[in-house]
Short mmCIF file of the N, C-alpha and C atoms (twelve columns), coordinates in Angstrom:
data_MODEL
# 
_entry.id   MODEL 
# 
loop_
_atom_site.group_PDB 
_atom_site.id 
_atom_site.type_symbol 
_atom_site.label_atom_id 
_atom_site.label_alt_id 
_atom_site.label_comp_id 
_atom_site.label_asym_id 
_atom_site.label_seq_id 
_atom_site.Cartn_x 
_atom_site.Cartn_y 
_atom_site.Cartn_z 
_atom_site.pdbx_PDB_model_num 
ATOM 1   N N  . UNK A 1   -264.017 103.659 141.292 1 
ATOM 2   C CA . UNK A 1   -262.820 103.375 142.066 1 
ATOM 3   C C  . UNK A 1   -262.071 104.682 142.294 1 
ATOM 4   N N  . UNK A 2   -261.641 104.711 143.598 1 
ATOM 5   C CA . UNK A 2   -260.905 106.533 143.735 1 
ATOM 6   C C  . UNK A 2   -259.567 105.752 143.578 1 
ATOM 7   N N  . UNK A 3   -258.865 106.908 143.465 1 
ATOM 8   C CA . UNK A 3   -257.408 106.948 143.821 1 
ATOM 9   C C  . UNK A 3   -256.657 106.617 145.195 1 
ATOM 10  N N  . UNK A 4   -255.662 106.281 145.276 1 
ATOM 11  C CA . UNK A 4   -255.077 105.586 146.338 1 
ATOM 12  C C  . UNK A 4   -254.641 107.594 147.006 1 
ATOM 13  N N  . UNK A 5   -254.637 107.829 147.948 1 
ATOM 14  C CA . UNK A 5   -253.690 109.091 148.735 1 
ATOM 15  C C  . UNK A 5   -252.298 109.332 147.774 1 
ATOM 16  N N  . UNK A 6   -251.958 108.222 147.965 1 
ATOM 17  C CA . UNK A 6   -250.655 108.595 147.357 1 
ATOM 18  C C  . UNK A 6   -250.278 108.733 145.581 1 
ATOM 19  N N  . UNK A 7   -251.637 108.497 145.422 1 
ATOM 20  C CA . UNK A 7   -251.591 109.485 143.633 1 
ATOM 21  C C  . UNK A 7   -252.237 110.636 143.622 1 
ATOM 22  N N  . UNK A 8   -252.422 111.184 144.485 1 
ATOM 23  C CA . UNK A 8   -253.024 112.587 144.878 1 
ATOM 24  C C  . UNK A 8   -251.827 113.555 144.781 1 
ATOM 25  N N  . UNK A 9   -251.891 114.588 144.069 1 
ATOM 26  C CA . UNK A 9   -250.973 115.531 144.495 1 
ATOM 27  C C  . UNK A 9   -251.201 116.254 146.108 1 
ATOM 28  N N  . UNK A 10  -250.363 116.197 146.550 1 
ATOM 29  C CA . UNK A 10  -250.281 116.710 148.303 1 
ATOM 30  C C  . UNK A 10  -251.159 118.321 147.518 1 
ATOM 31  N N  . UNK A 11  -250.738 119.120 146.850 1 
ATOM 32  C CA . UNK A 11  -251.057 120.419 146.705 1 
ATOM 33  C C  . UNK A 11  -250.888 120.137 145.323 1 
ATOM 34  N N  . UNK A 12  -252.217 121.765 144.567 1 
ATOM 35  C CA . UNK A 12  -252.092 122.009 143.308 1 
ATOM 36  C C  . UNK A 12  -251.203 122.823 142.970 1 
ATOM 37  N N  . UNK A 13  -250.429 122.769 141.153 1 
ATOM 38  C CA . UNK A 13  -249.028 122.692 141.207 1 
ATOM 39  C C  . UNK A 13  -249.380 124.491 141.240 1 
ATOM 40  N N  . UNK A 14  -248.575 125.468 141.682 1 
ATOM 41  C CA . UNK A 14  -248.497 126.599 142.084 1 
ATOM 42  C C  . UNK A 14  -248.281 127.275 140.387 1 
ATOM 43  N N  . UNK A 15  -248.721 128.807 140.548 1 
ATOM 44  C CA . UNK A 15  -247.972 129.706 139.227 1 
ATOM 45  C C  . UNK A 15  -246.154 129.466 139.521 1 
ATOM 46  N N  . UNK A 16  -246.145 129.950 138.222 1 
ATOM 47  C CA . UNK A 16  -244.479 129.702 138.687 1 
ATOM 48  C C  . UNK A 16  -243.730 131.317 138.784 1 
ATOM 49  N N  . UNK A 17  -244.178 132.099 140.261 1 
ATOM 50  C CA . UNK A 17  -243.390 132.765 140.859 1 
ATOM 51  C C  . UNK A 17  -242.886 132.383 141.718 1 
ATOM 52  N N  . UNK A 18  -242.073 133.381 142.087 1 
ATOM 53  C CA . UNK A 18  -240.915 133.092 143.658 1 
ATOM 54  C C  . UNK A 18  -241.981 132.880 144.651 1 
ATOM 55  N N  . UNK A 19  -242.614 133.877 144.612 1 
ATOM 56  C CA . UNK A 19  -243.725 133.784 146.316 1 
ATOM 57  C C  . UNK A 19  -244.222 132.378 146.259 1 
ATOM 58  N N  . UNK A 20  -244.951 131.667 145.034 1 
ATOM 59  C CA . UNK A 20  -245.627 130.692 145.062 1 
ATOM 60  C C  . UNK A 20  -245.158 129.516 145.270 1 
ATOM 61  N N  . UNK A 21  -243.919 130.008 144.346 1 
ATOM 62  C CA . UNK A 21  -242.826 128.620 145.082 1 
ATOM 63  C C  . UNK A 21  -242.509 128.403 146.014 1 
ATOM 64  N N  . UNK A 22  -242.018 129.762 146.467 1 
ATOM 65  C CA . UNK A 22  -241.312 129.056 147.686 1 
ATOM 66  C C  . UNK A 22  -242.699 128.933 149.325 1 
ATOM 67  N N  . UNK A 23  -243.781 129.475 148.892 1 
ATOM 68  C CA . UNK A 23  -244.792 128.638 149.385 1 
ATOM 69  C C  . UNK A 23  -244.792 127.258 149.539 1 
ATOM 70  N N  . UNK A 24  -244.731 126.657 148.375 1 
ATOM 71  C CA . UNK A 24  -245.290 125.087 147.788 1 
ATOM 72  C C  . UNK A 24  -243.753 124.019 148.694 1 
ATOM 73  N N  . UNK A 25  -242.554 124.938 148.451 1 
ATOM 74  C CA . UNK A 25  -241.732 123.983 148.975 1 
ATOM 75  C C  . UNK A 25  -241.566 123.916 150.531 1 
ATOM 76  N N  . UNK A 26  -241.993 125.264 150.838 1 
ATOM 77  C CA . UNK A 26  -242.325 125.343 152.426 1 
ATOM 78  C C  . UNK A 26  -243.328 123.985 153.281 1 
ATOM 79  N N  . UNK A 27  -244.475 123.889 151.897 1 
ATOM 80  C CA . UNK A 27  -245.536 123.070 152.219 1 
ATOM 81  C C  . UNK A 27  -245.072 121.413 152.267 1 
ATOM 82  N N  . UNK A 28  -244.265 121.281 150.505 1 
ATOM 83  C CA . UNK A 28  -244.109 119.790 150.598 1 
ATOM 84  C C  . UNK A 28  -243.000 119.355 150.787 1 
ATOM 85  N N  . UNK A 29  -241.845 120.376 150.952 1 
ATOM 86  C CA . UNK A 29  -240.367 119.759 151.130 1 
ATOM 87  C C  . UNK A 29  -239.352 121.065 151.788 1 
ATOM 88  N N  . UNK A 30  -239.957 120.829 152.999 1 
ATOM 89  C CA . UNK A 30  -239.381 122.069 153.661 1 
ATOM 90  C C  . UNK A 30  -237.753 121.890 154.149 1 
ATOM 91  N N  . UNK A 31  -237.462 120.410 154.256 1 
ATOM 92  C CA . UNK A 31  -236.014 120.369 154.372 1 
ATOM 93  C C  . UNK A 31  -235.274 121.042 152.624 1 
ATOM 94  N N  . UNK A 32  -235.978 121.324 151.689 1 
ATOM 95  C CA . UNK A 32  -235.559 122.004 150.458 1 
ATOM 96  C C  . UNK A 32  -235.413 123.709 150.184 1 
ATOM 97  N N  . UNK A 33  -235.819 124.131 151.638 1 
ATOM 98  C CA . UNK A 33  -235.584 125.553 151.455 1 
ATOM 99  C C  . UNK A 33  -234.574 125.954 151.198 1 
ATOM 100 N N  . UNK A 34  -233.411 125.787 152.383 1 
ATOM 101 C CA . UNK A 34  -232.453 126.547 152.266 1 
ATOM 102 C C  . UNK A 34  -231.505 126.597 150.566 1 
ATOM 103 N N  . UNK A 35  -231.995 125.361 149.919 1 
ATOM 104 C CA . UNK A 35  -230.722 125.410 148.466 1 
ATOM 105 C C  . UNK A 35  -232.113 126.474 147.468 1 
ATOM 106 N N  . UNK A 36  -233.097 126.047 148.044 1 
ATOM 107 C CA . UNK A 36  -234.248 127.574 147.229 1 
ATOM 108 C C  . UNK A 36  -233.667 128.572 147.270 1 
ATOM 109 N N  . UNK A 37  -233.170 129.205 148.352 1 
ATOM 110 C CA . UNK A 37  -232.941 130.389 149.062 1 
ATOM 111 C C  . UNK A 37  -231.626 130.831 148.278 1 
ATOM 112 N N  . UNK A 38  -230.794 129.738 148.605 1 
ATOM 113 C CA . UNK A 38  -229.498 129.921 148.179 1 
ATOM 114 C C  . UNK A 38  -229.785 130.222 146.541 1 
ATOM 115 N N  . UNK A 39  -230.254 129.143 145.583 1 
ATOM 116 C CA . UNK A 39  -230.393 129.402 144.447 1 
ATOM 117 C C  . UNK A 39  -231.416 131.116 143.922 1 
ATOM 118 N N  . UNK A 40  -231.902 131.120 144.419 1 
ATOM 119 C CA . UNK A 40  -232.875 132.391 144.338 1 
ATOM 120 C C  . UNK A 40  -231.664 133.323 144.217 1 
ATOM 121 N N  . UNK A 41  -230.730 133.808 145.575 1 
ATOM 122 C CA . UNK A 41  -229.795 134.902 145.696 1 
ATOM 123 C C  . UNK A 41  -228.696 134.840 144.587 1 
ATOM 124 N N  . UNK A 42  -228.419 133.023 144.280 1 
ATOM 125 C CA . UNK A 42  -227.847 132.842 143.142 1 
ATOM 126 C C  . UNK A 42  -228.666 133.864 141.550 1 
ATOM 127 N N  . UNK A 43  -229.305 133.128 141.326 1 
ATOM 128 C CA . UNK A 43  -230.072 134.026 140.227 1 
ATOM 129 C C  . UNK A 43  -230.610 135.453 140.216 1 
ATOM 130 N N  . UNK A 44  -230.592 135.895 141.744 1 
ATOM 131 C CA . UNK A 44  -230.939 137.552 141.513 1 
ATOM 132 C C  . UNK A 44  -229.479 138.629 141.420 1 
ATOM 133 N N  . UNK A 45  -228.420 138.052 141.944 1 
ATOM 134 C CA . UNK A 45  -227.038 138.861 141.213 1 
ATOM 135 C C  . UNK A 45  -226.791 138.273 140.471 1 
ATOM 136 N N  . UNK A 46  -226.831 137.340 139.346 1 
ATOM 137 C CA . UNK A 46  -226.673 137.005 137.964 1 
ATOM 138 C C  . UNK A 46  -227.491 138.122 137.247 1 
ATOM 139 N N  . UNK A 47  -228.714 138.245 137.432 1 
ATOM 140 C CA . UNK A 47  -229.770 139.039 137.115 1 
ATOM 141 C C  . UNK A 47  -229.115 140.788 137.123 1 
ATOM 142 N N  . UNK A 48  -229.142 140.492 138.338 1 
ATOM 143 C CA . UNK A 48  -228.598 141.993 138.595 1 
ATOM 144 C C  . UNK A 48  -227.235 142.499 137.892 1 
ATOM 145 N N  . UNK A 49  -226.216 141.784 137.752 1 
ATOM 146 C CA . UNK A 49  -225.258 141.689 137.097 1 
ATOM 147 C C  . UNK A 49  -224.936 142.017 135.992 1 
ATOM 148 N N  . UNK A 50  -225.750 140.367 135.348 1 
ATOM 149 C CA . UNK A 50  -225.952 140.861 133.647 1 
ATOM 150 C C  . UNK A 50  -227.251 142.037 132.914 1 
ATOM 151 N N  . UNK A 51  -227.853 142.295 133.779 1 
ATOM 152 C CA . UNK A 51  -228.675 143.062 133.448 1 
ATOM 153 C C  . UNK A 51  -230.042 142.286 132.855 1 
ATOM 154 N N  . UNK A 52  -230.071 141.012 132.868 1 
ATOM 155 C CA . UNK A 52  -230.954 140.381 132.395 1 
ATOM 156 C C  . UNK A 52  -231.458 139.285 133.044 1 
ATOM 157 N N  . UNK A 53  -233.381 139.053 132.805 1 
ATOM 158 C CA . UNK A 53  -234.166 138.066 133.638 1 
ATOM 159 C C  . UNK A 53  -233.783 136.547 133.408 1 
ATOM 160 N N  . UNK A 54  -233.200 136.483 132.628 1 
ATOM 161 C CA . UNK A 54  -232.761 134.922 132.230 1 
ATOM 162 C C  . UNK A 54  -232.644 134.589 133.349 1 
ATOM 163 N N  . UNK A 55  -231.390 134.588 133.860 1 
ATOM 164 C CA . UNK A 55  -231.140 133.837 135.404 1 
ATOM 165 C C  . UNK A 55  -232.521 133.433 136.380 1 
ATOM 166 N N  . UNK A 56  -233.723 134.426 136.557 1 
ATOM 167 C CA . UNK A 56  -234.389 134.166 137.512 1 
ATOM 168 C C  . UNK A 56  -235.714 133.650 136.524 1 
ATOM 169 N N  . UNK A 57  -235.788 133.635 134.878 1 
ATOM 170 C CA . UNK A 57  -236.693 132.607 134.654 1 
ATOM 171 C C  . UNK A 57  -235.871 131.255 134.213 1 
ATOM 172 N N  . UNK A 58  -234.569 130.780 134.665 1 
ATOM 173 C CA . UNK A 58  -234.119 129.671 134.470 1 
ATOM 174 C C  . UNK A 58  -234.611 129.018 136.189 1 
ATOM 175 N N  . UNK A 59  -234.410 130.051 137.040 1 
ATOM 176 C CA . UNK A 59  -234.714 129.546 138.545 1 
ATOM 177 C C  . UNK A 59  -235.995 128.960 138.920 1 
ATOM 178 N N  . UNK A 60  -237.001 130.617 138.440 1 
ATOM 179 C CA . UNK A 60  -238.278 129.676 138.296 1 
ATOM 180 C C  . UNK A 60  -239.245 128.177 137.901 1 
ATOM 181 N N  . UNK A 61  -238.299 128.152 136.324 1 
ATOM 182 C CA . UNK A 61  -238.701 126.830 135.778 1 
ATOM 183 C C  . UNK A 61  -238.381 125.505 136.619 1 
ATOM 184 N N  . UNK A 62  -236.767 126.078 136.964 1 
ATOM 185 C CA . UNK A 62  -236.324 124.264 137.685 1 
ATOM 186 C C  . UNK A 62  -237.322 124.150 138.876 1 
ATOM 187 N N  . UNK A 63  -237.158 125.153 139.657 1 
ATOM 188 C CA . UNK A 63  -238.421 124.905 141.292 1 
ATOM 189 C C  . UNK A 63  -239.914 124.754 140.649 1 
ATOM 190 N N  . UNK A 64  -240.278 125.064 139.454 1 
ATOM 191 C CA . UNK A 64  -241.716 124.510 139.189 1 
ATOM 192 C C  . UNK A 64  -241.464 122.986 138.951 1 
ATOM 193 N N  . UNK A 65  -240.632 122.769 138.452 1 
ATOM 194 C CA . UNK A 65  -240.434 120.998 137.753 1 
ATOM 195 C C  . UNK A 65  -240.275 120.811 138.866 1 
ATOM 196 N N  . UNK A 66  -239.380 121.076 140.092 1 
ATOM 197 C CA . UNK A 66  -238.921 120.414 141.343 1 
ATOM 198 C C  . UNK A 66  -240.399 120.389 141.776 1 
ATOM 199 N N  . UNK A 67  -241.206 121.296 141.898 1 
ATOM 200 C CA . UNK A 67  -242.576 121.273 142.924 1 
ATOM 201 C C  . UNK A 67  -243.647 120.482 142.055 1 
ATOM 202 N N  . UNK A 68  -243.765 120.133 140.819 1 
ATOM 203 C CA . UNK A 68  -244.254 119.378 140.002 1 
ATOM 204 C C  . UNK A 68  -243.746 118.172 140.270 1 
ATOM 205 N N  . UNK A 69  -242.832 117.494 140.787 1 
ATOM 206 C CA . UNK A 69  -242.289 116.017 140.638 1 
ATOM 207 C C  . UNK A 69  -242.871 115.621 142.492 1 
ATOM 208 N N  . UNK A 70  -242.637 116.715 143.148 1 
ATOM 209 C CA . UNK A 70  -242.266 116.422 144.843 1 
ATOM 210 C C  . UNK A 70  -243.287 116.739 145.155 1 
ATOM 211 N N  . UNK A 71  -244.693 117.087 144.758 1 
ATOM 212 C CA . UNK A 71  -245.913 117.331 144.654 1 
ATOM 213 C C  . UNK A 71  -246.976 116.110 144.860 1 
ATOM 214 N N  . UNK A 72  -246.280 115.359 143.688 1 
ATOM 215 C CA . UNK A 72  -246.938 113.673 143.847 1 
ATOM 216 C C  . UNK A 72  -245.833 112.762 144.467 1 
ATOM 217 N N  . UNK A 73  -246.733 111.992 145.662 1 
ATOM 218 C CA . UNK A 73  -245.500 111.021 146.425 1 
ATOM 219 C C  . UNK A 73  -244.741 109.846 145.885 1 
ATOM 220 N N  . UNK A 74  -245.720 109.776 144.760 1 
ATOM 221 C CA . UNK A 74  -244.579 108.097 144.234 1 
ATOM 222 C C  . UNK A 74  -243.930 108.853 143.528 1 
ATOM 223 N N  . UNK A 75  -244.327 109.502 142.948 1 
ATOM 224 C CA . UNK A 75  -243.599 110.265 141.666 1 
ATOM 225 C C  . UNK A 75  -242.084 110.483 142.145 1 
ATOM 226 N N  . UNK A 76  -242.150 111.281 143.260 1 
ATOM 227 C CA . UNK A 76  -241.358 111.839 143.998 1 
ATOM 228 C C  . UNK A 76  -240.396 111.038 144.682 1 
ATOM 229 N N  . UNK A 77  -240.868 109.613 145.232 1 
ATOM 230 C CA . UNK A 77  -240.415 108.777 145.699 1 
ATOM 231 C C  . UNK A 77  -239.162 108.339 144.785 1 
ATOM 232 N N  . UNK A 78  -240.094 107.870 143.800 1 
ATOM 233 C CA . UNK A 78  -239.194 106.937 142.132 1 
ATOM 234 C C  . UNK A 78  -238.025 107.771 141.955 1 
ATOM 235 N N  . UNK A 79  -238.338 109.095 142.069 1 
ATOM 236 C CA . UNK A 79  -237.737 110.395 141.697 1 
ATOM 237 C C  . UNK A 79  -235.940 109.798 142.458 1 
ATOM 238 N N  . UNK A 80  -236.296 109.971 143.730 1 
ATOM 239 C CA . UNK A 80  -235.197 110.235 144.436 1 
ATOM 240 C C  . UNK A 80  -234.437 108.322 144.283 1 
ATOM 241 N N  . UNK A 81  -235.440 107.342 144.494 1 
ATOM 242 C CA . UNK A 81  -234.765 105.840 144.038 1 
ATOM 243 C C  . UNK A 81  -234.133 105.975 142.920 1 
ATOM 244 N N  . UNK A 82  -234.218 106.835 141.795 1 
ATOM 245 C CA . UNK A 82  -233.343 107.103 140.296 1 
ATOM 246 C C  . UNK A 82  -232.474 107.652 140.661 1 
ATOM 247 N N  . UNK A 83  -232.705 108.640 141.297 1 
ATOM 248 C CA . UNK A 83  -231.180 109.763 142.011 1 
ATOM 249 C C  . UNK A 83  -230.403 108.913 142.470 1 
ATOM 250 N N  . UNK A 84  -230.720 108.162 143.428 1 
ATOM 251 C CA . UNK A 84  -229.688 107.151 144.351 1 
ATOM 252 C C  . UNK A 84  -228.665 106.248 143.987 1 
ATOM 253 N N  . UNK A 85  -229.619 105.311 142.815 1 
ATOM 254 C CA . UNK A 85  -228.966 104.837 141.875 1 
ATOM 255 C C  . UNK A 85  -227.450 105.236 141.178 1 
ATOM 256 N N  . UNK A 86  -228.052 106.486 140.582 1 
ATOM 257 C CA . UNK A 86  -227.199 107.513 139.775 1 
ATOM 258 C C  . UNK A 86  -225.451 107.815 140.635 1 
ATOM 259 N N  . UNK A 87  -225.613 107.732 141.603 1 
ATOM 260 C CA . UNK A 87  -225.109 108.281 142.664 1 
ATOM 261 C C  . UNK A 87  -224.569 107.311 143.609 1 
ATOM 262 N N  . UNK A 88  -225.055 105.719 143.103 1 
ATOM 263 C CA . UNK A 88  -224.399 104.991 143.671 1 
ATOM 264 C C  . UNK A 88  -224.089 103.788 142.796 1 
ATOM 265 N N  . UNK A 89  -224.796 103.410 141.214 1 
ATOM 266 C CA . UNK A 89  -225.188 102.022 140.761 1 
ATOM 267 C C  . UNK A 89  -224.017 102.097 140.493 1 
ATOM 268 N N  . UNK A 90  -223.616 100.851 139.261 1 
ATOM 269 C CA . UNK A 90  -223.389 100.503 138.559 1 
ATOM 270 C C  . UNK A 90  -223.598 101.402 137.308 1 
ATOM 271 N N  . UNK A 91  -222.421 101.693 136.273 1 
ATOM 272 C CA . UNK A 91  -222.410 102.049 134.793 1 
ATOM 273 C C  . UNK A 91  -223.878 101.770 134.221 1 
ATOM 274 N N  . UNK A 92  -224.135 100.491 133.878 1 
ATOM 275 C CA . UNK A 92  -225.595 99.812  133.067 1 
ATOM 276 C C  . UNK A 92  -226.966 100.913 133.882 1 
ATOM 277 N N  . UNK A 93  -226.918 100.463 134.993 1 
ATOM 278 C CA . UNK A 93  -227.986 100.921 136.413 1 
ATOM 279 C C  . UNK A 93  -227.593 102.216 135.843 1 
ATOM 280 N N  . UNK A 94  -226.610 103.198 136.057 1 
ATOM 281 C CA . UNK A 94  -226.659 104.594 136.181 1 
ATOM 282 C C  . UNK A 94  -226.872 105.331 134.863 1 
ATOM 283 N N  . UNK A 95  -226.457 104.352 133.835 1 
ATOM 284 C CA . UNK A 95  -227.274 104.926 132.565 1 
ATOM 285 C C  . UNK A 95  -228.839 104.983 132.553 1 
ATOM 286 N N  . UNK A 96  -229.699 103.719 132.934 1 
ATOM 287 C CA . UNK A 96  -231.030 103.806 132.543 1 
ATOM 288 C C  . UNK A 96  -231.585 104.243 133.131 1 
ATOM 289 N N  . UNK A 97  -231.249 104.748 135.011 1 
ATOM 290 C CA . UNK A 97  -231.275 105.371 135.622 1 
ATOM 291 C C  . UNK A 97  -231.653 107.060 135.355 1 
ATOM 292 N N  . UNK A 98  -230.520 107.384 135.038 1 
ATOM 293 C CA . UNK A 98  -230.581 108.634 134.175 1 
ATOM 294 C C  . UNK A 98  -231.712 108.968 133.321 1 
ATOM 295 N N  . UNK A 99  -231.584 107.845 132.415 1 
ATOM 296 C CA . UNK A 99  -232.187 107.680 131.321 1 
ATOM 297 C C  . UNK A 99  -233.278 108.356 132.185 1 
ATOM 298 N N  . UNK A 100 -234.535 107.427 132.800 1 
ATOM 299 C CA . UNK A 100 -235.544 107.466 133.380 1 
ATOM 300 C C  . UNK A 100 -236.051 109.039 134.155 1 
ATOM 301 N N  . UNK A 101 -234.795 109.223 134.785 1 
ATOM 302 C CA . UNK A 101 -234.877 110.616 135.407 1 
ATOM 303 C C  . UNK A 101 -235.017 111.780 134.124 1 
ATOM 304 N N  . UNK A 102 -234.442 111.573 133.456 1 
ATOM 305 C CA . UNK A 102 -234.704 112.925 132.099 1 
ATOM 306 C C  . UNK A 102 -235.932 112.654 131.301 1 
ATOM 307 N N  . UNK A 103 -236.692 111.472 131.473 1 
ATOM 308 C CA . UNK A 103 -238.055 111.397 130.478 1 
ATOM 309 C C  . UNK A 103 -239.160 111.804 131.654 1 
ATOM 310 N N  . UNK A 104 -238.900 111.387 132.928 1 
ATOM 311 C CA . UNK A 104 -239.401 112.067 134.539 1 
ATOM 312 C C  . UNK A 104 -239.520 113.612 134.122 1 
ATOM 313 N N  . UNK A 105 -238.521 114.229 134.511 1 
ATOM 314 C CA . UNK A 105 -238.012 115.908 134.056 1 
ATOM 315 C C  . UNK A 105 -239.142 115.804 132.758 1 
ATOM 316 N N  . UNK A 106 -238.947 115.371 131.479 1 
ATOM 317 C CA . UNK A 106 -238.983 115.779 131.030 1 
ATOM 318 C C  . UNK A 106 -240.943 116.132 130.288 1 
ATOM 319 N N  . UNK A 107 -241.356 114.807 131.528 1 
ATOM 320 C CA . UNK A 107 -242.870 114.545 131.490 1 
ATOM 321 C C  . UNK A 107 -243.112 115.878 132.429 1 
ATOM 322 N N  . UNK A 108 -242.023 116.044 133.364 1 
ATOM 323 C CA . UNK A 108 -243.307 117.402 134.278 1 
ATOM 324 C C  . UNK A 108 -242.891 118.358 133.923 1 
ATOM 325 N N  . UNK A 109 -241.469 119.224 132.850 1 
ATOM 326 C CA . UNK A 109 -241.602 120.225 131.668 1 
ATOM 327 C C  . UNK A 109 -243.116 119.965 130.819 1 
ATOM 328 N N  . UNK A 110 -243.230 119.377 130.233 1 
ATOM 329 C CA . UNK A 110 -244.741 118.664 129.066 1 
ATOM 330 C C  . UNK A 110 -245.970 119.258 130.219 1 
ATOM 331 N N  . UNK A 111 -245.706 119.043 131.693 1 
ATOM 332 C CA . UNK A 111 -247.309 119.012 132.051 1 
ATOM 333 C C  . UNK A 111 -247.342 120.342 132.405 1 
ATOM 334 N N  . UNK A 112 -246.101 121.203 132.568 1 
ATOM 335 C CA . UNK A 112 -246.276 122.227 133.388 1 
ATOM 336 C C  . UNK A 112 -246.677 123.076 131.767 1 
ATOM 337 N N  . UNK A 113 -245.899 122.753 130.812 1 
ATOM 338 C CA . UNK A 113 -246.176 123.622 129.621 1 
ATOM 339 C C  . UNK A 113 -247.953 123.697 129.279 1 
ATOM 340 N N  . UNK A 114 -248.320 122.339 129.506 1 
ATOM 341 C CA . UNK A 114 -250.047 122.625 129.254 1 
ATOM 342 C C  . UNK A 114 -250.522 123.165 130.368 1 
ATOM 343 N N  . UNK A 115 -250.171 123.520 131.429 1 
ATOM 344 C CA . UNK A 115 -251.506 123.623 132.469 1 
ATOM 345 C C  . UNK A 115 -250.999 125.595 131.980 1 
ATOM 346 N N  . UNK A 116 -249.762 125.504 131.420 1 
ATOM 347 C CA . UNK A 116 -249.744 127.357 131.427 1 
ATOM 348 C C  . UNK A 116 -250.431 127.423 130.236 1 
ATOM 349 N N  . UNK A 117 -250.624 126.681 129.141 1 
ATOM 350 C CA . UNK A 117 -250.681 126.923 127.482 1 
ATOM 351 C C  . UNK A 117 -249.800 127.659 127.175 1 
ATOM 352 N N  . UNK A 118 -248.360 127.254 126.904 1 
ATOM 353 C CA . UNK A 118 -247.606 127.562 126.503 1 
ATOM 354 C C  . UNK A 118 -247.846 126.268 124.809 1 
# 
């Protein structure tokens, strides 16, 4: 039995540099550039600033999890039906909501950590 299309990742998940990223979001969520862009310039005068890479490996990680979730379509789908929720439910709804979205996050931190062997 194959897989349905839509448990396919559209693309394999990229290294986690700038070039690769912002490849991958070009590819699967190109209305997501411009807050890339913005966040990128965000983290390179933090960088530049404090004198330190923190800022642009905190940038990197979130756009790998972002291109890890928006990569697969249901995934991605569920993704944004939890957001909505959040953003519109009910207290009860916007807790488990949440809830759901941080064990989400926190499954494609877990997958991205094995495919680096970290």
């Amino acid at each position: 039995m194959t897989a349905s299309a839509a448990d396919q990742p559209l693309i394999p998940q990229p290294p986690s540099t700038v070039t690769a990223l912002r490849q991958a979001v070009a590819q699967i969520a190109p209305a997501a550039l411009p807050a890339f862009t913005r966040e990128l310039d965000q983290a390179a005068d933090q960088a530049r600033l404090g004198s330190d890479l923190a800022p642009l490996r905190r940038f990197t990680a979130h756009w790998a999890v972002y291109v890890q979730i928006q990569r697969q379509p249901r995934l991605a789908m569920r993704f944004r039906e939890l957001e909505s929720v959040v953003a519109t439910g009910e207290a009860d709804q916007v807790r488990e909501a949440a809830a759901q979205l941080g064990r989400m996050l926190d499954d494609a931190r877990g997958a991205l950590s094995r495919t680096s062997g970290e």
